[in-house]
Short mmCIF file of C-alpha atoms and ligand atoms in Angstrom, two decimals:
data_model
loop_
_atom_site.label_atom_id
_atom_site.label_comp_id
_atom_site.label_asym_id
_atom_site.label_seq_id
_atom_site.Cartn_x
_atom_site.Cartn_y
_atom_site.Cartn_z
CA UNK A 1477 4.70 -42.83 11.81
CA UNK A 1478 5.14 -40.14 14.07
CA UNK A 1479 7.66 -38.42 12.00
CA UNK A 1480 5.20 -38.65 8.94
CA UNK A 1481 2.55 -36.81 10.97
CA UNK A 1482 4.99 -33.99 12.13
CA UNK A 1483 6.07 -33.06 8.85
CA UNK A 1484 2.30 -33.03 7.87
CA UNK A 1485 1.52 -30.75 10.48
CA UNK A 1486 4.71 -28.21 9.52
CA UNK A 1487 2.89 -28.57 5.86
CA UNK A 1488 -0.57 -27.10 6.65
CA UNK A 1489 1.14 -24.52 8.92
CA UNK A 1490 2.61 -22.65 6.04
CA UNK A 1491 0.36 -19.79 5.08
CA UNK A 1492 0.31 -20.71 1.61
CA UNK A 1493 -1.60 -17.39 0.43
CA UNK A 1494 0.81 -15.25 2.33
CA UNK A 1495 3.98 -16.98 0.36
CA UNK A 1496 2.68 -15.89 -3.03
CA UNK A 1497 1.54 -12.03 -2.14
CA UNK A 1498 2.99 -9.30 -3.76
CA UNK A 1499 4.96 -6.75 -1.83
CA UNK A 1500 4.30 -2.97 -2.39
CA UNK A 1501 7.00 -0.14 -1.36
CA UNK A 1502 4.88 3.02 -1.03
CA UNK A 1503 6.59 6.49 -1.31
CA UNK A 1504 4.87 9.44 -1.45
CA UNK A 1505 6.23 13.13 -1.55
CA UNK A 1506 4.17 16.66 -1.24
CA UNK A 1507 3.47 18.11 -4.62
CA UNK A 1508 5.15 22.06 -4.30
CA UNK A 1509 2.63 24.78 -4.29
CA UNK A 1510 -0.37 21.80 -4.16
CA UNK A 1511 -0.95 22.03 -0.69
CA UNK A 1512 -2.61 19.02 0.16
CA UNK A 1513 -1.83 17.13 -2.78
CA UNK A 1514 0.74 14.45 -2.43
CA UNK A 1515 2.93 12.27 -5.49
CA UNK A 1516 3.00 9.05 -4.57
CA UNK A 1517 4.98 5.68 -5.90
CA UNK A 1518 4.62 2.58 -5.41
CA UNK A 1519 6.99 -0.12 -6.18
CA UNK A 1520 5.49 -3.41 -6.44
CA UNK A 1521 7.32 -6.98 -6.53
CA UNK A 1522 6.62 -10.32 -6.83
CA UNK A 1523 8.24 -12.54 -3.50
CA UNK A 1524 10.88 -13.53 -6.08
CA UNK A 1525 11.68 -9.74 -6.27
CA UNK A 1526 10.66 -9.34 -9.50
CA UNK A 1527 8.88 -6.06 -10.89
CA UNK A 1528 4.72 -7.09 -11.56
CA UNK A 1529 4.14 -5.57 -14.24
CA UNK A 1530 0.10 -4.18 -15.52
CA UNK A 1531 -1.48 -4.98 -11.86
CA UNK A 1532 -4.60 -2.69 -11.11
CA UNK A 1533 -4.19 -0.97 -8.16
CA UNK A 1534 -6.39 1.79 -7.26
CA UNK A 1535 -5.11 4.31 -3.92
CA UNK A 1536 -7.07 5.35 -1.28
CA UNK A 1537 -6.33 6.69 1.83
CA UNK A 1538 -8.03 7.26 5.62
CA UNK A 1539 -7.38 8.75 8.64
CA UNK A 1540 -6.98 5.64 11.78
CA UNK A 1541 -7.44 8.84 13.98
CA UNK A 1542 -10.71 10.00 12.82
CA UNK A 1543 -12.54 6.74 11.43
CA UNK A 1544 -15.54 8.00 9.20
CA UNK A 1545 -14.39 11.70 8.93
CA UNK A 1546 -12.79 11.43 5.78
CA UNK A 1547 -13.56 10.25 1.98
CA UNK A 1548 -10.79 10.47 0.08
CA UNK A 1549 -12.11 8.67 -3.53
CA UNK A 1550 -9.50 6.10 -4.45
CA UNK A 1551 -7.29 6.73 -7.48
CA UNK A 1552 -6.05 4.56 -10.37
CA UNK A 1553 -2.03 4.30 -10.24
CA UNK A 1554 -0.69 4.51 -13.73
CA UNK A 1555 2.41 2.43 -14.45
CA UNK A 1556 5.44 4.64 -15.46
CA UNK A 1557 7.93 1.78 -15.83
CA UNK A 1558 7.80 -1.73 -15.07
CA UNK A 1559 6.34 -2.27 -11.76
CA UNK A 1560 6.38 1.03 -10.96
CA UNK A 1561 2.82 2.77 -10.56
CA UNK A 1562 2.22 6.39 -9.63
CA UNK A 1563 -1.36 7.90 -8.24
CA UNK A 1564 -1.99 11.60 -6.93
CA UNK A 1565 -3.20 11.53 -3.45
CA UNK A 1566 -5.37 14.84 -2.94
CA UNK A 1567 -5.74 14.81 0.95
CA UNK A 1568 -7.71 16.66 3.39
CA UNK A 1569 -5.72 17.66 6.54
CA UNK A 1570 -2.11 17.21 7.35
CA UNK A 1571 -1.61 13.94 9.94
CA UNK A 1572 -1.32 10.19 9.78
CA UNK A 1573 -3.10 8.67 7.07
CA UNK A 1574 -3.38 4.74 6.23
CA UNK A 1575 -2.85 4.63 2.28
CA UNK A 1576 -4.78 1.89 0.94
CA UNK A 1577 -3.84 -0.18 -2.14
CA UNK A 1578 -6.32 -2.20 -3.56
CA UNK A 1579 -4.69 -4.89 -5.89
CA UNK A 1580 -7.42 -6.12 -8.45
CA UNK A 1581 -7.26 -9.70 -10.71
CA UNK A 1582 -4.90 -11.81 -10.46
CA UNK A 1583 -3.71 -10.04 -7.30
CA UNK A 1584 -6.78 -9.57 -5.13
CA UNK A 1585 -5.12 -7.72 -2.09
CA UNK A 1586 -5.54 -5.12 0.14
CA UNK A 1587 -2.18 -3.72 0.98
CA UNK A 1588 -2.28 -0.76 3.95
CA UNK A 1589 0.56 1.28 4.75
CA UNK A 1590 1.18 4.10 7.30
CA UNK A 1591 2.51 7.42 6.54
CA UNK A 1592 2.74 10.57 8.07
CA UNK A 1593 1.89 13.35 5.44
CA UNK A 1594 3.71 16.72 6.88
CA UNK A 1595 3.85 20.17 4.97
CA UNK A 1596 7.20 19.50 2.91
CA UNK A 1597 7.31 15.54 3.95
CA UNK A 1598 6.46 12.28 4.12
CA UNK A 1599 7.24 9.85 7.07
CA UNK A 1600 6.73 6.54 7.66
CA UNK A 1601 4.88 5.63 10.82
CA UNK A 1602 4.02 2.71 12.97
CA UNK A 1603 1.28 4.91 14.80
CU1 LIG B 2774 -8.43 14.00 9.81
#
């Protein structure tokens, strides 16, 4: 009986949403003689690996440094192969910006990654 309950308990402790989300690689790269205006593309999998393929994903981005300050209007990605989207990031200072993917039906996530958007590069950041 006491085994039973265990493995019940191991059950509901899987995050079941978690196991089925999508997982977005996000590379972006400064567009020459655009200034501010950054390429950016983002390679989207299912958790077998697999490319998704027509997901709606609109870009945005935000400073974590200066909440408020900025309004960057989100972008549509277009897909330019499968389950590979590209979007135009036009930003407004150089610095550490959260880009924000919005995944619309089926998906319904909010993916945010960190990068640090340099004249001539691109980092990734944890800060
Ligand atoms: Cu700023």
């Amino acid at each position: 009986m006491r085994i039973v309950a265990a493995g019940l308990l191991l059950t509901l402790a899987l995050p079941a949403a978690a196991a089925e989300r999508s997982r977005a690689d996000v590379a972006c790269a400064p567009i020459p003689d655009e200034n501010l205006d950054y390429a950016c593309t983002i390679r989207l999998t299912d958790p077998a690996g697999k490319p998704v393929e027509g997901a709606d994903i609109s870009v945005g981005a935000d400073m974590p440094s200066m909440p408020m300050a900025h309004n960057v209007a989100p972008v549509k990605a277009k897909a330019s192969a499968p389950g590979v989207y590209e979007a135009r990031l036009a930003l407004e200072m150089h610095g550490v910006w959260a880009v924000k993917l919005r995944l619309g039906p089926p998906h319904n996530d909010l993916i945010v990654r960190r990068l640090r958007f340099g004249p001539g590069k691109v980092d990734a950041t944890s800060r």
